[in-house]
PDB file of C-alpha atoms and ligand atoms in Angstrom:
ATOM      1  CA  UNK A 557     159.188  80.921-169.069  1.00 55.00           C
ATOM      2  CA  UNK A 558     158.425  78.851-172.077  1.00 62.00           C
ATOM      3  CA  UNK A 559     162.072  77.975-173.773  1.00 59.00           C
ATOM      4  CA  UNK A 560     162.434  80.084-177.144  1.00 69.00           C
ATOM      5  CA  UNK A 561     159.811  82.560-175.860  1.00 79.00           C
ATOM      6  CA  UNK A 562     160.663  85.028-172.708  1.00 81.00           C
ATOM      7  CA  UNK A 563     157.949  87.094-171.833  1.00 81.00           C
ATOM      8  CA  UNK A 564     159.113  90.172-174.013  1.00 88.00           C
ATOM      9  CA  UNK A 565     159.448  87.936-177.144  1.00 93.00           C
ATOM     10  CA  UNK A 566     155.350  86.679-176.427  1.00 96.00           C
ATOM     11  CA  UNK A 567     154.500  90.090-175.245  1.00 96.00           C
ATOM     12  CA  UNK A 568     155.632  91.464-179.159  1.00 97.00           C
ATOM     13  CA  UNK A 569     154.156  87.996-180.675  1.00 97.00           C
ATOM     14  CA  UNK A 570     150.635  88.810-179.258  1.00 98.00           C
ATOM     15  CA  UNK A 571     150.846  91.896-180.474  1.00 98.00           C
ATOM     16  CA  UNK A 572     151.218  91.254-184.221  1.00 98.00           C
ATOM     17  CA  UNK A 573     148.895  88.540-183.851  1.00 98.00           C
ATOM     18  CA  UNK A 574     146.385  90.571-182.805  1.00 98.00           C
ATOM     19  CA  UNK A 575     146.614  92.729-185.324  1.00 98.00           C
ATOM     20  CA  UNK A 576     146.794  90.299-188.227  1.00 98.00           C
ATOM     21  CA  UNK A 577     143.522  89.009-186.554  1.00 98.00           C
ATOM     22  CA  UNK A 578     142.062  92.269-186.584  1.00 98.00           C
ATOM     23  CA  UNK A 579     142.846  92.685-190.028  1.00 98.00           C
ATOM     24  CA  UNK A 580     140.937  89.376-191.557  1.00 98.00           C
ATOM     25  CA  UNK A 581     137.729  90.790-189.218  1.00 98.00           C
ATOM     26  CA  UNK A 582     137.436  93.475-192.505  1.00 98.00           C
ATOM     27  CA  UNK A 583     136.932  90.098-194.435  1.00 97.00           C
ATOM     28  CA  UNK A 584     134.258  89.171-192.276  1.00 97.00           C
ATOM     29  CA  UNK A 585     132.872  92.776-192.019  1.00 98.00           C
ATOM     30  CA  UNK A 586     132.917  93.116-195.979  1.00 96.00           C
ATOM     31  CA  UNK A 587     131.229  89.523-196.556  1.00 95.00           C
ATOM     32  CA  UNK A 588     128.865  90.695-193.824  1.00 92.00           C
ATOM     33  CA  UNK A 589     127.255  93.236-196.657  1.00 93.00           C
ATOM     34  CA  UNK A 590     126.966  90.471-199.054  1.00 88.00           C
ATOM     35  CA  UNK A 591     124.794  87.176-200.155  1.00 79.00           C
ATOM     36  CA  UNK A 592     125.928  84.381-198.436  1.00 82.00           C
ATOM     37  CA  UNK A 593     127.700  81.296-200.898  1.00 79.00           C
ATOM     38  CA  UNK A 594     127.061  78.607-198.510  1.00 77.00           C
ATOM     39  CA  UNK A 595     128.089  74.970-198.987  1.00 79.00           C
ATOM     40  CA  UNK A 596     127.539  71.631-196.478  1.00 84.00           C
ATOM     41  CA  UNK A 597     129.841  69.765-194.603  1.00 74.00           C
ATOM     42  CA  UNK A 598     129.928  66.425-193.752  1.00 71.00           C
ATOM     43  CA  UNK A 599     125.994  67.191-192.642  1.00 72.00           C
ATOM     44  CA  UNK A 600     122.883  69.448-194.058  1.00 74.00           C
ATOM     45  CA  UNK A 601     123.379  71.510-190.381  1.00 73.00           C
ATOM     46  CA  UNK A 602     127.274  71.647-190.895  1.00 70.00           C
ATOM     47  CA  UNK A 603     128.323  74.923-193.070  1.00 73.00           C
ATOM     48  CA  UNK A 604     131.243  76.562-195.084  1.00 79.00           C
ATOM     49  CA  UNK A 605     131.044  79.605-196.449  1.00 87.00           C
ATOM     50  CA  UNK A 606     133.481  81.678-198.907  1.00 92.00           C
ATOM     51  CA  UNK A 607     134.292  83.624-196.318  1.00 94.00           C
ATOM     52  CA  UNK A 608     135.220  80.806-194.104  1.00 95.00           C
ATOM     53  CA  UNK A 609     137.975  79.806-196.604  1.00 94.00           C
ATOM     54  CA  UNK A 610     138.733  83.509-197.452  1.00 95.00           C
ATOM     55  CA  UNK A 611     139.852  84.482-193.750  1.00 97.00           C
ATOM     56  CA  UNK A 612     141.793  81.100-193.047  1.00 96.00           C
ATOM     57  CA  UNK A 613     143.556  81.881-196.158  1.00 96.00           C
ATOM     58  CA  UNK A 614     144.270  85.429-194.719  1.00 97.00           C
ATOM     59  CA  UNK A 615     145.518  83.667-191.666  1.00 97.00           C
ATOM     60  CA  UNK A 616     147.197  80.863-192.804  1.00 96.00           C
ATOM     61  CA  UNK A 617     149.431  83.425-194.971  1.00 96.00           C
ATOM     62  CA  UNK A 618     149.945  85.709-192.508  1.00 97.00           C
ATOM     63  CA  UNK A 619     150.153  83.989-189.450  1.00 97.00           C
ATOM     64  CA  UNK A 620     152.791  81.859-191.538  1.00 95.00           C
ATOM     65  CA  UNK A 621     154.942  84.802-192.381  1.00 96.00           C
ATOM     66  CA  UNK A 622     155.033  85.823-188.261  1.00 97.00           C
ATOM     67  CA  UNK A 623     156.543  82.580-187.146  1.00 95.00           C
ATOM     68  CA  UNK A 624     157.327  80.205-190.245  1.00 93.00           C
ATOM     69  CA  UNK A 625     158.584  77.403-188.317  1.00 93.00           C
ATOM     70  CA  UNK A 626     154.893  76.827-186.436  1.00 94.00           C
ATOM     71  CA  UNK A 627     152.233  73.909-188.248  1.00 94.00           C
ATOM     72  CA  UNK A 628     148.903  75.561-189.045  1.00 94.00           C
ATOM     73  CA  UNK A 629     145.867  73.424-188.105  1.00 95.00           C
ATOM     74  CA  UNK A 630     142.492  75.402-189.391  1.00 94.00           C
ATOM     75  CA  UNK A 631     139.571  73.676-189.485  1.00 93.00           C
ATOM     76  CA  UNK A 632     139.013  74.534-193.317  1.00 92.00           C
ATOM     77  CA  UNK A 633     142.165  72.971-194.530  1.00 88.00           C
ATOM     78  CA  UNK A 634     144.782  70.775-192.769  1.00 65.00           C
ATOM     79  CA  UNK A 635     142.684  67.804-191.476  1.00 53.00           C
ATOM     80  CA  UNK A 636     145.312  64.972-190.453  1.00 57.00           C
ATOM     81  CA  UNK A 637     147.880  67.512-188.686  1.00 68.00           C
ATOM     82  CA  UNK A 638     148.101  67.560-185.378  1.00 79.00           C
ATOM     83  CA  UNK A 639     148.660  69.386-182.199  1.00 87.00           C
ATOM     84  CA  UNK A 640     152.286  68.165-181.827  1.00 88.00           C
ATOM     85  CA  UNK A 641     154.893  71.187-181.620  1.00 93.00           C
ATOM     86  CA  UNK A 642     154.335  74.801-182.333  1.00 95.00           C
ATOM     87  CA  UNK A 643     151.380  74.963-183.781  1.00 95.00           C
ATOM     88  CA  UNK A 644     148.599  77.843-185.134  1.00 96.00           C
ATOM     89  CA  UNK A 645     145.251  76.421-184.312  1.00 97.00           C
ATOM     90  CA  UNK A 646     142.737  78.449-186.267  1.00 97.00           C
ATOM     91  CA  UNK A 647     138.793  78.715-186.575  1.00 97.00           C
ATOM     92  CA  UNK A 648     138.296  81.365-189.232  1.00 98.00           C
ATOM     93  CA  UNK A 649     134.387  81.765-188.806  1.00 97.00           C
ATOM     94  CA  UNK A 650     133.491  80.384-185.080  1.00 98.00           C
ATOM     95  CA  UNK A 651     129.808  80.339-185.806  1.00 97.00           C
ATOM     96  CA  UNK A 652     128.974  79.980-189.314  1.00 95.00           C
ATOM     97  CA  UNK A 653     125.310  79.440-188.787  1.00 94.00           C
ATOM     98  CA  UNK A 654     124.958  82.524-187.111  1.00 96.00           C
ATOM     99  CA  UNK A 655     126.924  84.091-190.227  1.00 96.00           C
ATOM    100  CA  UNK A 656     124.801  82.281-192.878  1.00 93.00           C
ATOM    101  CA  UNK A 657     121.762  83.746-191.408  1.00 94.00           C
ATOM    102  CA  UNK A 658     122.890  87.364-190.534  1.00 95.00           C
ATOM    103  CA  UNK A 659     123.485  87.016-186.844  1.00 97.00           C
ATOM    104  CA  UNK A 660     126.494  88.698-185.369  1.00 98.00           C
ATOM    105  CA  UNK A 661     127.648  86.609-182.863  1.00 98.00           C
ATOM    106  CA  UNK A 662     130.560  85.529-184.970  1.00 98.00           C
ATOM    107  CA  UNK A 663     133.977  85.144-184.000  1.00 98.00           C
ATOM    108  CA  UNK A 664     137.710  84.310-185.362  1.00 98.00           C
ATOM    109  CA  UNK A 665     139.599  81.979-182.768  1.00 98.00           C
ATOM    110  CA  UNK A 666     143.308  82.084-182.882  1.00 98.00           C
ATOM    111  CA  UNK A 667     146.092  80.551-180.784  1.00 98.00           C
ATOM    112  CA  UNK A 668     149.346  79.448-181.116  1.00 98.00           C
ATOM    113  CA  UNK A 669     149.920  76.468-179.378  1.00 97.00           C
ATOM    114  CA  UNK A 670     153.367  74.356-178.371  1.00 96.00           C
ATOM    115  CA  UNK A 671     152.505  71.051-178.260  1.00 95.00           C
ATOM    116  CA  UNK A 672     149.047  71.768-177.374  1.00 95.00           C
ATOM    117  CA  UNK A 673     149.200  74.092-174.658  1.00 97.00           C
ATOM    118  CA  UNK A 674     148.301  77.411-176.029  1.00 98.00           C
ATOM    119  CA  UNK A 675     150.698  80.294-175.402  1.00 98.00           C
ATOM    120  CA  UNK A 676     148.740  82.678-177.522  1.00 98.00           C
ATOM    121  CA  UNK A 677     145.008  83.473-177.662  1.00 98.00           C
ATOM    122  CA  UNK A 678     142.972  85.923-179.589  1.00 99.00           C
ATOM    123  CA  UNK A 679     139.394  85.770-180.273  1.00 99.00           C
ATOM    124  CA  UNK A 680     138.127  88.459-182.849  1.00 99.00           C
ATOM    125  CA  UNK A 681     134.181  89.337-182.955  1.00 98.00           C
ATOM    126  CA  UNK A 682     134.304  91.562-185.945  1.00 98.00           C
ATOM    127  CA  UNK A 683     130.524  92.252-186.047  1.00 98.00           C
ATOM    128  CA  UNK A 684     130.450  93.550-182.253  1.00 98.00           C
ATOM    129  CA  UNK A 685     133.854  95.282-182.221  1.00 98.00           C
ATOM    130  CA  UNK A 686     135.496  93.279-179.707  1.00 98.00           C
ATOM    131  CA  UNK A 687     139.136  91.362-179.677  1.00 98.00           C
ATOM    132  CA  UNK A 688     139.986  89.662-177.117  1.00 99.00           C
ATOM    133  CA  UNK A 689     143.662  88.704-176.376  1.00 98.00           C
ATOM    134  CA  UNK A 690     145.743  86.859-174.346  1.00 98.00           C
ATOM    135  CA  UNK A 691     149.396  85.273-173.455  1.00 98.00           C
ATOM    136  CA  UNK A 692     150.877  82.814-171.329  1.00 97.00           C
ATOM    137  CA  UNK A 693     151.856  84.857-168.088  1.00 97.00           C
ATOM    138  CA  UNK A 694     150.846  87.989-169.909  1.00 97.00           C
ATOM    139  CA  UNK A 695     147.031  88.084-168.539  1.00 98.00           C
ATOM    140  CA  UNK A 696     143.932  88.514-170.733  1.00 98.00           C
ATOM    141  CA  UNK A 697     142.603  91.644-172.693  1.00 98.00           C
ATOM    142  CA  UNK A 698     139.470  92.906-174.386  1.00 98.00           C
ATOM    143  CA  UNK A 699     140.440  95.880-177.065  1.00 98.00           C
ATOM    144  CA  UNK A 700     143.381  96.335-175.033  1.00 95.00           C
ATOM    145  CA  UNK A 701     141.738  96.529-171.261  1.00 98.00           C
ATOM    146  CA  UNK A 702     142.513  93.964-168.626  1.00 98.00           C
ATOM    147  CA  UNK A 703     139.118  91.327-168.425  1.00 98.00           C
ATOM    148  CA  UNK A 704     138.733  88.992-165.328  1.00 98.00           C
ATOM    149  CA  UNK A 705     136.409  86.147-164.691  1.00 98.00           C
ATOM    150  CA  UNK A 706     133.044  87.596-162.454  1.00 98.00           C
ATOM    151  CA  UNK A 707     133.083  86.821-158.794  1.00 98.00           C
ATOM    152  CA  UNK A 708     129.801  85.345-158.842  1.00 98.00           C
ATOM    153  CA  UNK A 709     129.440  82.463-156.241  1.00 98.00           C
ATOM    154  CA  UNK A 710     126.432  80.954-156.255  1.00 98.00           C
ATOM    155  CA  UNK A 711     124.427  78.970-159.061  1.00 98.00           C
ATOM    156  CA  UNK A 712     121.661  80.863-158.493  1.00 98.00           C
ATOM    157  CA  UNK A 713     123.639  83.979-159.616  1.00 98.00           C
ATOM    158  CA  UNK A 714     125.213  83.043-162.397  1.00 98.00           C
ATOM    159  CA  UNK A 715     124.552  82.848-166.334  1.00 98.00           C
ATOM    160  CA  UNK A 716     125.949  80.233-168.006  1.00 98.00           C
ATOM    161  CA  UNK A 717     126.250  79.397-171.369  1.00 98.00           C
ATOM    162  CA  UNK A 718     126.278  76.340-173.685  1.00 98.00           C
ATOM    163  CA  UNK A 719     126.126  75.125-177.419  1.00 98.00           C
ATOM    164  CA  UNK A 720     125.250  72.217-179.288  1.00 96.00           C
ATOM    165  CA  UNK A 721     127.312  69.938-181.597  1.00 91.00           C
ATOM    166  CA  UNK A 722     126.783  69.390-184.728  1.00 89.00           C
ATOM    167  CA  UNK A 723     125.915  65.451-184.596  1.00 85.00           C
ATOM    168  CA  UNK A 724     123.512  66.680-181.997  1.00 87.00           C
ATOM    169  CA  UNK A 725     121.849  62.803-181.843  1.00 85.00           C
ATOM    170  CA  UNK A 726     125.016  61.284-180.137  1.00 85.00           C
ATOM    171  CA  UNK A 727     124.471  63.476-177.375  1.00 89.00           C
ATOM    172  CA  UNK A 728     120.845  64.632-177.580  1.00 93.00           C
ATOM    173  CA  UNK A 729     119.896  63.053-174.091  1.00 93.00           C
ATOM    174  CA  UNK A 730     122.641  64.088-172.185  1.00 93.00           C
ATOM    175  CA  UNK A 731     122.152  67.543-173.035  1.00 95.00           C
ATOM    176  CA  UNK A 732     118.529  67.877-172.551  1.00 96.00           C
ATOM    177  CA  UNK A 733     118.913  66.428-168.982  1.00 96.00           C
ATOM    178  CA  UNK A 734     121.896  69.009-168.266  1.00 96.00           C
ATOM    179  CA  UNK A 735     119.823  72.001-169.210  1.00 97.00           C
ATOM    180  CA  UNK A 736     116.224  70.564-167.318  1.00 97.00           C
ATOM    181  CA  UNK A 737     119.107  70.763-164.535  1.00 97.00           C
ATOM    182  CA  UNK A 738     120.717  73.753-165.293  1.00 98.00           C
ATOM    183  CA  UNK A 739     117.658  76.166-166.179  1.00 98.00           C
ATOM    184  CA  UNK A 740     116.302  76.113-162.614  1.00 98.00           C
ATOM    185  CA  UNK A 741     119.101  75.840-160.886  1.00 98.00           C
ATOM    186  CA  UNK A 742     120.169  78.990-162.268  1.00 98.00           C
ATOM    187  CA  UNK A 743     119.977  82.448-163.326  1.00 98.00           C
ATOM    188  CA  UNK A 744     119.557  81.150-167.483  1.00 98.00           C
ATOM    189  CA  UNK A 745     121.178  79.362-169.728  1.00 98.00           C
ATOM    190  CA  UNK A 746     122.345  80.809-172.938  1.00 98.00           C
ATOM    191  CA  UNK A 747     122.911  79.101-176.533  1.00 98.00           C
ATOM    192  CA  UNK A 748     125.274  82.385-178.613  1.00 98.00           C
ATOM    193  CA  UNK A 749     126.142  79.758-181.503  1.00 98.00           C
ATOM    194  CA  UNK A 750     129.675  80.437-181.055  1.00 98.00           C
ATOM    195  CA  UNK A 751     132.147  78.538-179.057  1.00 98.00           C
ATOM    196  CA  UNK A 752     134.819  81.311-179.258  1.00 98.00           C
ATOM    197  CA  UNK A 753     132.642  83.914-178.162  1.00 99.00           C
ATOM    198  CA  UNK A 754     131.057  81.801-175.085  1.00 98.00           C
ATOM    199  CA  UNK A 755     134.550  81.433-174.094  1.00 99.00           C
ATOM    200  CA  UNK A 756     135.630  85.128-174.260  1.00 99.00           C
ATOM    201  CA  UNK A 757     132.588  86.008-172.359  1.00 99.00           C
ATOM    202  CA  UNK A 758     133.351  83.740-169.917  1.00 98.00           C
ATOM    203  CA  UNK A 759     137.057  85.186-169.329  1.00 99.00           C
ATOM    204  CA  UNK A 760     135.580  88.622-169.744  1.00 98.00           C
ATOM    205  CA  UNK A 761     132.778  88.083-166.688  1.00 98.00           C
ATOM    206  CA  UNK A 762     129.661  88.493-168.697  1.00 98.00           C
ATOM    207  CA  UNK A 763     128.729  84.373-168.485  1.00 98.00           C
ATOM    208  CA  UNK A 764     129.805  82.763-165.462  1.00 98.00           C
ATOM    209  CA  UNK A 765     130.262  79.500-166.950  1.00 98.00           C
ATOM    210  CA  UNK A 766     129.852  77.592-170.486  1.00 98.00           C
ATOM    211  CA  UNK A 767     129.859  73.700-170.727  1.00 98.00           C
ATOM    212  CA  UNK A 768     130.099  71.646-174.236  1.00 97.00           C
ATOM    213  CA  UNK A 769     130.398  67.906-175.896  1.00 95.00           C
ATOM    214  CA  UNK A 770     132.478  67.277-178.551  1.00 93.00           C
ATOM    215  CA  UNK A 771     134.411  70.985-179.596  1.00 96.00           C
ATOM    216  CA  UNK A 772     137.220  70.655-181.895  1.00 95.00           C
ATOM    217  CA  UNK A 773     140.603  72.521-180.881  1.00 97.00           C
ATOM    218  CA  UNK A 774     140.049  75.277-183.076  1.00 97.00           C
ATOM    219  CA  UNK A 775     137.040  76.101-181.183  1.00 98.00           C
ATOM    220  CA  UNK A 776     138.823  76.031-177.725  1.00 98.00           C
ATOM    221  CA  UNK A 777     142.647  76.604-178.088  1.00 98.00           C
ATOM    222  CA  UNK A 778     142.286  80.846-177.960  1.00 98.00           C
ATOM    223  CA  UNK A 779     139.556  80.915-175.387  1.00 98.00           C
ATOM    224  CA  UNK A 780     140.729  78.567-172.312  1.00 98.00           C
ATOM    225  CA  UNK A 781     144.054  80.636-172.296  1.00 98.00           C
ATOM    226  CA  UNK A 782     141.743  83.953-172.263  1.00 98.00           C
ATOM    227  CA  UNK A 783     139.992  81.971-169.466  1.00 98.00           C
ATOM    228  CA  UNK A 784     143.118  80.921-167.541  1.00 98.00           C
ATOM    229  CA  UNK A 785     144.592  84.198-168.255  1.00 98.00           C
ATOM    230  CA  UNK A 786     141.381  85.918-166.714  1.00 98.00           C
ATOM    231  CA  UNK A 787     141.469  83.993-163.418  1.00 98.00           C
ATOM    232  CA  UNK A 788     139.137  81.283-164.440  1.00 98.00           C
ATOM    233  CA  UNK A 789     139.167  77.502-164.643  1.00 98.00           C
ATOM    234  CA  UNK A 790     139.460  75.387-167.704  1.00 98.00           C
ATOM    235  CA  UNK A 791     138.412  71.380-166.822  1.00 98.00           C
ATOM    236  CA  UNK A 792     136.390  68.825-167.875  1.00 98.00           C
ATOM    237  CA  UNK A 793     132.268  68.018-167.028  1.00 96.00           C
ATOM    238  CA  UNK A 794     132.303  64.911-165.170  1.00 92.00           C
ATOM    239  CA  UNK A 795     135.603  64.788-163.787  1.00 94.00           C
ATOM    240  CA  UNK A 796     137.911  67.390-161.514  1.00 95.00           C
ATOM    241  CA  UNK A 797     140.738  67.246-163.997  1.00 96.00           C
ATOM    242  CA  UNK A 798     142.546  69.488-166.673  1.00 96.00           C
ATOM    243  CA  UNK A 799     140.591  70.003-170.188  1.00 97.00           C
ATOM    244  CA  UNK A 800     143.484  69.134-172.998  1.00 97.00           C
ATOM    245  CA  UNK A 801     142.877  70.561-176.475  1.00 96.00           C
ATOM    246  CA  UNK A 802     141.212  67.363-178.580  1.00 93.00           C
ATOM    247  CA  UNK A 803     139.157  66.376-174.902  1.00 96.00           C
ATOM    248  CA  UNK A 804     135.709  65.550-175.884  1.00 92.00           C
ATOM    249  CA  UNK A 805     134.076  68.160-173.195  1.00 96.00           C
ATOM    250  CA  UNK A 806     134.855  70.987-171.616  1.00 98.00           C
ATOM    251  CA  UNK A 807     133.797  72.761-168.634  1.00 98.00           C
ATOM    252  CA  UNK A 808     134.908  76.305-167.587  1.00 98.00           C
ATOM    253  CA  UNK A 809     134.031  78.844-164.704  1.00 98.00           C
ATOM    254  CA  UNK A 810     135.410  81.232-162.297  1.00 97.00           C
ATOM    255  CA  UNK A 811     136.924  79.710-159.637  1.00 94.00           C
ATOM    256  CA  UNK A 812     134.105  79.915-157.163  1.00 97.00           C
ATOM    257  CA  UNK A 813     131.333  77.598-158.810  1.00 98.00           C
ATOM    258  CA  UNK A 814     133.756  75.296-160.346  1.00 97.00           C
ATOM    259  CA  UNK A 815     132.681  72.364-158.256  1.00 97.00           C
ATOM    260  CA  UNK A 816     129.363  73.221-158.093  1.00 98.00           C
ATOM    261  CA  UNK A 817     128.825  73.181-161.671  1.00 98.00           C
ATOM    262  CA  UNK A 818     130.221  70.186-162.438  1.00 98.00           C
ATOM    263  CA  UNK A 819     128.414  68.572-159.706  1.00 97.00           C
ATOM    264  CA  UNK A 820     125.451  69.692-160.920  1.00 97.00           C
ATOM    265  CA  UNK A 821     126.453  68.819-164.498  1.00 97.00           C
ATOM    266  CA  UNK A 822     127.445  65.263-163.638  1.00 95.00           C
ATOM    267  CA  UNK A 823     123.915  63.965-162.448  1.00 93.00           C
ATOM    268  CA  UNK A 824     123.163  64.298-166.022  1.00 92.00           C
ATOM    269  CA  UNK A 825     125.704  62.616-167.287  1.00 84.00           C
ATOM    270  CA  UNK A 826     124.799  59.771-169.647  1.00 55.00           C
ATOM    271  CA  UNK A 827     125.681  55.764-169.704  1.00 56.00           C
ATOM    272  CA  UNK A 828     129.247  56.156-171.322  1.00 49.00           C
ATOM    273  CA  UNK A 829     128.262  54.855-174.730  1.00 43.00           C
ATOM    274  CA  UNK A 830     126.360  58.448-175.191  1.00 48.00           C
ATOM    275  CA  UNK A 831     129.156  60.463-173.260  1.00 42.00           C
TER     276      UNK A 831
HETATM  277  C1  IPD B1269     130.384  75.674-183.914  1.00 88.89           C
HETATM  278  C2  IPD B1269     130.047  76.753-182.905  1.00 88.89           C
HETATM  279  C3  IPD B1269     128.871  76.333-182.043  1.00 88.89           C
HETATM  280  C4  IPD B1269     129.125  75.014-181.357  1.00 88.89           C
HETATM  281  C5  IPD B1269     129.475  73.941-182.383  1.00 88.89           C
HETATM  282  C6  IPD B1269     130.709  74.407-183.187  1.00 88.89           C
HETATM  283  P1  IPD B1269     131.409  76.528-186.267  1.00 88.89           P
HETATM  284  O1  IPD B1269     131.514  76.057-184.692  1.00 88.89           O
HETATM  285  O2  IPD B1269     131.138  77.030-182.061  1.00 88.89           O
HETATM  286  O3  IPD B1269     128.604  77.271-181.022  1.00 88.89           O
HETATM  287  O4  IPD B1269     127.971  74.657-180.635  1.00 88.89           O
HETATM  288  O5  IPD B1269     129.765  72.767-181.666  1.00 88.89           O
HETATM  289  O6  IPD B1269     131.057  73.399-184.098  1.00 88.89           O
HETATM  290  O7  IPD B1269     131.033  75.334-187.059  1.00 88.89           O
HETATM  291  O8  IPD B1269     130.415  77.614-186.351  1.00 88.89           O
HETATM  292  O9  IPD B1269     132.820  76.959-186.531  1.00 88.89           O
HETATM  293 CA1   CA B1270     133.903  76.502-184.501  1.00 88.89          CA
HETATM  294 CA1   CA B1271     134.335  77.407-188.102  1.00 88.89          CA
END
């Protein structure tokens, strides 16, 4: 039991968070019907749009009113805090790209984390009519229904699913040699655009694994609790040990091809100065 939050206390938490989430996915869904106001990041590839800010505003005021003694740490607005603490860690648009351009595979990652280790997860895909939820000891949930991991347990079975970071040239060769790996050595290899929503599918069965370089936490913190929650595992690519929020990759599974992923994964692995 986590101290200040028994099981009935999280149980209730999860609830409202959920539905706050649900709530800013009518943002989404309303912007959705709209021309896009798009503005660059710190690169031309790397985009904000008003409706980024306009749901972590949502969030950041009503998350804030649920538990007013937590930090809020949203990718749009509170560079420089950290993870120490209770904590909301928030990605208001998890695949911006995808939303610039019209595709739905867009998703609002939320978790409330206590000194890093999440204790509540929800992932929101507005445009597909999905929320996923989760809580420390509580198990994981899509709309509501118990999810699991899938029990596939060979490589040859499985779908697994990556993404690319933004500065895509630090680890360009790396990731080209992991999928020449990955493509035959498995049933396919999928690219969704959204980190949050690889995750969930992973926790929900549907991928069987999904590998990364260099996530933020507000990409990660709701979806490796889903995972854990859902009977999966939550580590890192070249080593057998746990992923921490802030790790620079991230490897997740179902129990079963754990190992075999990463030891596939690994003979890619670059020189460290690329890793
Ligand atoms: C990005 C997405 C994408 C992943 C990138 C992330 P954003 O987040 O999750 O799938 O490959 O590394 O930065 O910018 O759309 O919130
Ligand atoms: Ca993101
Ligand atoms: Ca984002």
């Amino acid at each position: 039991m986590t101290p200040g939050f028994p099981p009935e206390h999280l149980s209730h938490l999860l609830e409202r968070t959920a539905l706050v989430v649900s709530q800013s996915g009518e943002i989404i869904r309303e912007h959705d019907l709209l021309p896009r106001r798009i503005r660059h990041k710190a690169s031309p590839k790397d985009l904000v749009t008003e409706t980024d800010i306009a749901v972590e505003l949502f969030l950041r005021e009503h998350l804030g009113a649920l538990v007013p003694e937590a930090g809020f740490l949203g990718e749009e607005g509170s560079s420089g805090l950290g993870l120490d603490g209770l904590a909301w860690v928030v990605d208001p648009v998890d695949g911006t790209t995808n939303f610039a351009h019209g595709v739905p595979f867009v998703a609002t990652s939320v978790a409330l984390c206590l000194d890093g280790a999440p204790l509540i997860g929800v992932v929101n895909l507005p445009l597909l009519g999905e929320l996923y939820s989760a809580g420390l000891g509580l198990g994981s949930f899509c709309n509501a229904q118990p999810i699991h991991v899938s029990d596939t347990a060979t490589l040859l079975e499985a779908l697994v699913a990556t993404g690319f970071p933004y500065r895509i040239e630090e680890h360009q060769g790396t990731i080209l040699r992991q999928l020449a790996l990955a493509m035959p050595a498995t049933q396919g290899v999928r690219r969704a655009g959204a980190a949050a929503l690889d995750l969930a599918f992973v926790a929900c069965g549907r991928y069987d694994g999904f590998f990364e370089f260099a996530l933020n936490p507000w990409d990660t913190a709701a979806g490796v609790l889903l995972i854990q929650e859902a009977g999966g595992r939550v580590g890192r690519i070249a080593a057998d040990v746990p992923y921490r929020l802030g790790d620079p990759d991230i490897l997740v599974s179902n129990a079963q091809l754990e190992s075999a992923l990463r030891a596939l994964l690994t003979q890619a692995c670059a020189p460290a100065a690329e890793a």
